Structures are given as structure tokens and as C-alpha cells.
PDB file of C-alpha atoms in Angstrom:
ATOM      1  CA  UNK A   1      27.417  65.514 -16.199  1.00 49.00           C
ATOM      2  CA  UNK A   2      25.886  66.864 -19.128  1.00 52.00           C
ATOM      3  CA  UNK A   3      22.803  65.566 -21.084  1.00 54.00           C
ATOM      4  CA  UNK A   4      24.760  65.201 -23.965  1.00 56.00           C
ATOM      5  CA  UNK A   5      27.843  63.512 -23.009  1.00 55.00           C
ATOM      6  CA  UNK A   6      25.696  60.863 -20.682  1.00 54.00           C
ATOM      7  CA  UNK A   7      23.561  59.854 -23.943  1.00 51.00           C
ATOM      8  CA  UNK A   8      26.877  59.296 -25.802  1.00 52.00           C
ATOM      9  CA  UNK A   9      28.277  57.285 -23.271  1.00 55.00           C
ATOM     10  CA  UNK A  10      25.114  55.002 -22.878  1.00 57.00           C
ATOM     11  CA  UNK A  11      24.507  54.979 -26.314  1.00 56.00           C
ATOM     12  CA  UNK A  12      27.956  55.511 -28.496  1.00 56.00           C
ATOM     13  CA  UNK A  13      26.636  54.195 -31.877  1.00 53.00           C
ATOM     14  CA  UNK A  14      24.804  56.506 -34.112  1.00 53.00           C
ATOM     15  CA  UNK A  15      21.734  55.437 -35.724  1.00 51.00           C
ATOM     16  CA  UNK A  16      21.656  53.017 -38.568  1.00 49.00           C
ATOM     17  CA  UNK A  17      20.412  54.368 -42.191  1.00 50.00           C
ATOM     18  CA  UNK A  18      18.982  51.921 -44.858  1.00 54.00           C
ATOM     19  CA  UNK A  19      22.021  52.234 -48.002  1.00 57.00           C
ATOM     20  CA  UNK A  20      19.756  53.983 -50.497  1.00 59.00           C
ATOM     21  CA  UNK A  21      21.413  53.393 -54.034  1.00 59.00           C
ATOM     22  CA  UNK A  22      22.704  56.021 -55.945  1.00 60.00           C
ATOM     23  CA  UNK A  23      19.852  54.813 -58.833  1.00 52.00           C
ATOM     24  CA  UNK A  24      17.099  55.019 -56.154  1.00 54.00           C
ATOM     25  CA  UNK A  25      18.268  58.624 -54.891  1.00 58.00           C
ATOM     26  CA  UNK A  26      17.926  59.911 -58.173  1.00 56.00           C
ATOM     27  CA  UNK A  27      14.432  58.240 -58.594  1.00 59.00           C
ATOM     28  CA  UNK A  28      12.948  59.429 -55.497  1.00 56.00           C
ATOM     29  CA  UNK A  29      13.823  62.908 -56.372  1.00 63.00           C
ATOM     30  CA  UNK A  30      12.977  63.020 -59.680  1.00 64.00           C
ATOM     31  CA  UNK A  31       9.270  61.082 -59.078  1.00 79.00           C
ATOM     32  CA  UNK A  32       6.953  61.348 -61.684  1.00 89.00           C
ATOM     33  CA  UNK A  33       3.459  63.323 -61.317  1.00 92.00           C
ATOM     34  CA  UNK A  34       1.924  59.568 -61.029  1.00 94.00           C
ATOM     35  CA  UNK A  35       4.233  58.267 -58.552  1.00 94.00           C
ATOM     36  CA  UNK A  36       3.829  61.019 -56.185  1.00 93.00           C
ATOM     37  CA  UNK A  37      -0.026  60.535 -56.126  1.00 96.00           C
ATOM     38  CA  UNK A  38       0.312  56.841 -55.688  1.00 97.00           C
ATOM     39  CA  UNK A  39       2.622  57.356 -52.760  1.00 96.00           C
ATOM     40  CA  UNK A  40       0.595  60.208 -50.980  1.00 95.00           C
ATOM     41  CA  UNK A  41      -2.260  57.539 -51.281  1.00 96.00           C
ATOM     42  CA  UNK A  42      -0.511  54.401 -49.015  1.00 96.00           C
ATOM     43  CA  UNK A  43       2.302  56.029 -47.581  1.00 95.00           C
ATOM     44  CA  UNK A  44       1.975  55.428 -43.550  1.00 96.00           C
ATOM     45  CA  UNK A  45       0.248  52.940 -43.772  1.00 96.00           C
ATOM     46  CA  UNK A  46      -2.883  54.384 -45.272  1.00 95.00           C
ATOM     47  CA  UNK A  47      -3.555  51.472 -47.379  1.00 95.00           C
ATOM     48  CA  UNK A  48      -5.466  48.941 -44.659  1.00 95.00           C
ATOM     49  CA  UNK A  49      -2.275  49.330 -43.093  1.00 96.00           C
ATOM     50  CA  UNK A  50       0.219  47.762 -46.045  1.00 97.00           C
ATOM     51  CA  UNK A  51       3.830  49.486 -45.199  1.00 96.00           C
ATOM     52  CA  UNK A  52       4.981  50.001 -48.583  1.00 97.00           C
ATOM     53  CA  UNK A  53       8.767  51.650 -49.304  1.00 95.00           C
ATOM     54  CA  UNK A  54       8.864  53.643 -52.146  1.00 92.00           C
ATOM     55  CA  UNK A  55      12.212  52.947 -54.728  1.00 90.00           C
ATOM     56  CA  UNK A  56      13.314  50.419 -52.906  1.00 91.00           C
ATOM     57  CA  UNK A  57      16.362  48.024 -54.226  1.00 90.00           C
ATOM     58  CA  UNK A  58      15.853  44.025 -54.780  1.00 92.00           C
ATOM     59  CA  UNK A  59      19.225  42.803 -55.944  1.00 89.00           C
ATOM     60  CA  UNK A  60      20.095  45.162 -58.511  1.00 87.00           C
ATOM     61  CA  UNK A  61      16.664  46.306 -59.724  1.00 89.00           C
ATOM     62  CA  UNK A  62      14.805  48.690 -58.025  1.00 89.00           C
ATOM     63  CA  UNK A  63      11.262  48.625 -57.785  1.00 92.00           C
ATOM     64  CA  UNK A  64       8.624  51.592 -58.008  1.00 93.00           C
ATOM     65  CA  UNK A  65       6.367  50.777 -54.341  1.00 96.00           C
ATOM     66  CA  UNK A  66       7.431  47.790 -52.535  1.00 97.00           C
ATOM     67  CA  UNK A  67       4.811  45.878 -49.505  1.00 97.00           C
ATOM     68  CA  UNK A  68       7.834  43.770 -48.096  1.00 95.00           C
ATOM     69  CA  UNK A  69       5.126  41.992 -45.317  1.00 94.00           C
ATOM     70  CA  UNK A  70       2.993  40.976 -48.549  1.00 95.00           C
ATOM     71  CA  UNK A  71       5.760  40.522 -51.056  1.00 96.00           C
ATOM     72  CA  UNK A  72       3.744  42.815 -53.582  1.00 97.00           C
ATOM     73  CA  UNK A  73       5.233  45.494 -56.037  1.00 97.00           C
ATOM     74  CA  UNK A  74       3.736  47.864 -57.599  1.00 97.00           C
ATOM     75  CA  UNK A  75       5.064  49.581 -60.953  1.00 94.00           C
ATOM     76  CA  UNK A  76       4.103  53.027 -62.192  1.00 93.00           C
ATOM     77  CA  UNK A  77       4.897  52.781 -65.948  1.00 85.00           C
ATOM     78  CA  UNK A  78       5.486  55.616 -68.348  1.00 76.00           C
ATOM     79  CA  UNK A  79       5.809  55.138 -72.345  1.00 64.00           C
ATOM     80  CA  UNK A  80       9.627  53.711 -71.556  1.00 65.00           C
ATOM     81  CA  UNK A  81       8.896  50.122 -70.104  1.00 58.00           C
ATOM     82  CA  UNK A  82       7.636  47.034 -71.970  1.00 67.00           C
ATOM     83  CA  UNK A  83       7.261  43.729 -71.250  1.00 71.00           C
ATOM     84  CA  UNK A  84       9.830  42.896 -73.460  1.00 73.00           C
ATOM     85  CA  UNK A  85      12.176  45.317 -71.566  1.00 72.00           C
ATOM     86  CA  UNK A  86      11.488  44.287 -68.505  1.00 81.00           C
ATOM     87  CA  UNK A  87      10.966  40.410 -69.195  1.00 88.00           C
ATOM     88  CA  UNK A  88      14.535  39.985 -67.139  1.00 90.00           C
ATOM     89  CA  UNK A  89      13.390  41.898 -64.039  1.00 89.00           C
ATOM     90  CA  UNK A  90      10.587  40.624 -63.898  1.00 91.00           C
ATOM     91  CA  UNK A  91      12.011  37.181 -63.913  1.00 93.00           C
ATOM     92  CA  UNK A  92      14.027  37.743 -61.530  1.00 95.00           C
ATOM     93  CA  UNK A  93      11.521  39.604 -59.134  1.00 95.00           C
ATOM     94  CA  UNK A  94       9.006  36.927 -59.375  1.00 94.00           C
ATOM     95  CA  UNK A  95      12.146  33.782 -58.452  1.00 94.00           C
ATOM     96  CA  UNK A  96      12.419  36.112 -55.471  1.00 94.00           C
ATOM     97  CA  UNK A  97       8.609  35.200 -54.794  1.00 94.00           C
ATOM     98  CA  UNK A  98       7.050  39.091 -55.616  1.00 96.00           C
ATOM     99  CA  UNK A  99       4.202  39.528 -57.172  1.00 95.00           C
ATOM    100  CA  UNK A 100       4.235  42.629 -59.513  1.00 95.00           C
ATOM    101  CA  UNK A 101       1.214  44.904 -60.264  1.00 96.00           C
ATOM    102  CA  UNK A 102       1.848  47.503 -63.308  1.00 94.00           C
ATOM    103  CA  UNK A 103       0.084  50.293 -64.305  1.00 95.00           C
ATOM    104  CA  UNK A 104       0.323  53.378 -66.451  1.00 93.00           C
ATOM    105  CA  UNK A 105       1.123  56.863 -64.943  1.00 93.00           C
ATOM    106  CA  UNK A 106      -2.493  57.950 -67.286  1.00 94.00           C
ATOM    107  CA  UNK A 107      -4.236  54.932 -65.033  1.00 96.00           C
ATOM    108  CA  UNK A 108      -2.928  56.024 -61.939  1.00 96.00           C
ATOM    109  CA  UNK A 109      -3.637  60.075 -62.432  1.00 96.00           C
ATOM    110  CA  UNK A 110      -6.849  59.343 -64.143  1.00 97.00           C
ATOM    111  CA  UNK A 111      -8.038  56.506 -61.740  1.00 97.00           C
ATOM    112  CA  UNK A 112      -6.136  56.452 -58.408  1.00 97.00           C
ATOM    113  CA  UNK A 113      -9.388  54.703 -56.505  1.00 97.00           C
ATOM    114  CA  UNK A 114      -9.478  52.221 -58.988  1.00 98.00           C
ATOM    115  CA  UNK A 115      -5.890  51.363 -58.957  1.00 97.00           C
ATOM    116  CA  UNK A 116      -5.243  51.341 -54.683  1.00 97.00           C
ATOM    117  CA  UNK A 117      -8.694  49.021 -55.228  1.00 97.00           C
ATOM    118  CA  UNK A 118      -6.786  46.595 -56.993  1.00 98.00           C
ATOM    119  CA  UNK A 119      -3.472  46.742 -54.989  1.00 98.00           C
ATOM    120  CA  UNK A 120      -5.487  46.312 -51.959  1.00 97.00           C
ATOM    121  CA  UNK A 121      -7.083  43.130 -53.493  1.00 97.00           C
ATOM    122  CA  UNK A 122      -3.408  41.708 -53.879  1.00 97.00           C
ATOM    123  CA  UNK A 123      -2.383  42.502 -50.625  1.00 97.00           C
ATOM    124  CA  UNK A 124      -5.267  41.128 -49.653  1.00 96.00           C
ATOM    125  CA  UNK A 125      -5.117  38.052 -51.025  1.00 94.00           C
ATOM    126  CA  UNK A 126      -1.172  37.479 -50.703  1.00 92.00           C
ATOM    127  CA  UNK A 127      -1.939  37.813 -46.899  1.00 88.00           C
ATOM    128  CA  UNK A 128      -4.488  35.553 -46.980  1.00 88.00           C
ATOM    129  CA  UNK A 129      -2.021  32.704 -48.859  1.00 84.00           C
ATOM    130  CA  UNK A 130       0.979  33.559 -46.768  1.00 71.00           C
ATOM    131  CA  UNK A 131       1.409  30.675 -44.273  1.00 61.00           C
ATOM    132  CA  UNK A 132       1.706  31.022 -40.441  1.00 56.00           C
ATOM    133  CA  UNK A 133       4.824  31.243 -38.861  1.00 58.00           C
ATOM    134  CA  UNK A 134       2.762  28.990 -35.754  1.00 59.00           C
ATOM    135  CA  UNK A 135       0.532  27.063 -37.409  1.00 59.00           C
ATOM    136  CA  UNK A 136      -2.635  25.304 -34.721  1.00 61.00           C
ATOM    137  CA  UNK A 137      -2.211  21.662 -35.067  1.00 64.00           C
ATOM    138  CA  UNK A 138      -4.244  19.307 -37.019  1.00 62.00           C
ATOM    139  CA  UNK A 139      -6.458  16.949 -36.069  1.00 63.00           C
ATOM    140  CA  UNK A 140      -4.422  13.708 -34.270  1.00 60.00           C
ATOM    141  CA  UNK A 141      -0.953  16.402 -34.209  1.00 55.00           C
ATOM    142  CA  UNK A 142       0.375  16.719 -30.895  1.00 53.00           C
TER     143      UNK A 142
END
């Protein structure tokens, strides 16, 4: 029996791809200068070993760099976001329990140690908040 036909008989089901949006196609191609950096800088785990996905959907927004394990996002802004502009994202982001770090595409090609710095404090300290899923017992538990 060939190699080929054995693998499709113990395995018959192709692998299963993440549905990338249409909207987050287009971003990922079309990154910005800024972007690009940031993701060369924690992309396989490079960032204390943070997994981040980059233009990943949340509902219907999508959202620059996303650390699912932390719940952090990070948005690389150019001159066409506000606050006011964003105020319902955010919103909604933040009910799902994200915190959201933003900073300009000038901060991030200007300052990229500074900026991972400050994500990395986030992560940090969003891992350090997260509760166990097995928590020891207390004192007089158990």
C-alpha cells in the first residue's frame, strides 16, 4: 500500500484553518511600516514568551496584536483613530475583559524598546492577576 493512500485512510480529515476575515486578510497584507516592526519584535514568542496573533477578530472588530493567554491588545495607531472613534470598540473589547495598549506608528518606529517594555509590563502584570485554574487551599480548606 502506498504512503499516501495509508495516511488518508488513517487520517481522512484535512487540517483545520483558523476563518481569517475578509477585513483581517486585507490588513495583514497591507501592514503598516509600524506594525511590521512590532510584529518582527514578539512574533514566536519572542516577547518572554507572550503568543500574540497578529489581526486577529473579537466579535466583529479586529484587533492590531492580540496575547489571548493574557487577554492584552495592543493597537498600532496611525492619524485615522481617536478615542472618540473608537470609544464603541473599545467598549466592547474591554466587556470582553481585554485590556488595550495604544500607541502611535511614530512611537513604535521611533521607540520599539520602549514600547515592547511597556507591553511586557502588562503582560506581566495581567499574568500575575489572572487566577489559578487549581488554586492550593487555604488555611482550615480541605
Amino acid at each position: 500500500m502506498g504512503e499516501g493512500l495509508l495516511s488518508s485512510i488513517i487520517n481522512p480529515m484535512p487540517p483545520i484553518r483558523r476563518q481569517i476575515s475578509p477585513h483581517a486578510a486585507r490588513l495583514r497584507r497591507e501592514r503598516t511600516d509600524a506594525e511590521d516592526r512590532f510584529w518582527q519584535a514578539v512574533r514566536n514568542r519572542q516577547l518572554d514568551g507572550f503568543k500574540f496573533r497578529f489581526q486577529h477578530t473579537i466579535g466583529g472588530y479586529v484587533a492590531d496584536f492580540v496575547c489571548l493567554e493574557a487577554m492584552v491588545i495592543v493597537e498600532i495607531d496611525g492619524s485615522q483613530h481617536s478615542e472618540q472613534a473608537d470609544a464603541s470598540r473599545t467598549a466592547f473589547l474591554e466587556y470582553q475583559g481585554f485590556t488595550i495598549l495604544r500607541f502611535w506608528n511614530t512611537e513604535v518606529l521611533t521607540n520599539l524598546e520602549g514600547v515592547a517594555s511597556v507591553v511586557h509590563a502588562a503582560l506581566l502584570e495581567r499574568r500575575r492577576r489572572k487566577p489559578s485554574p487549581n488554586p492550593l487551599p487555604q488555611a482550615g480548606e480541605g
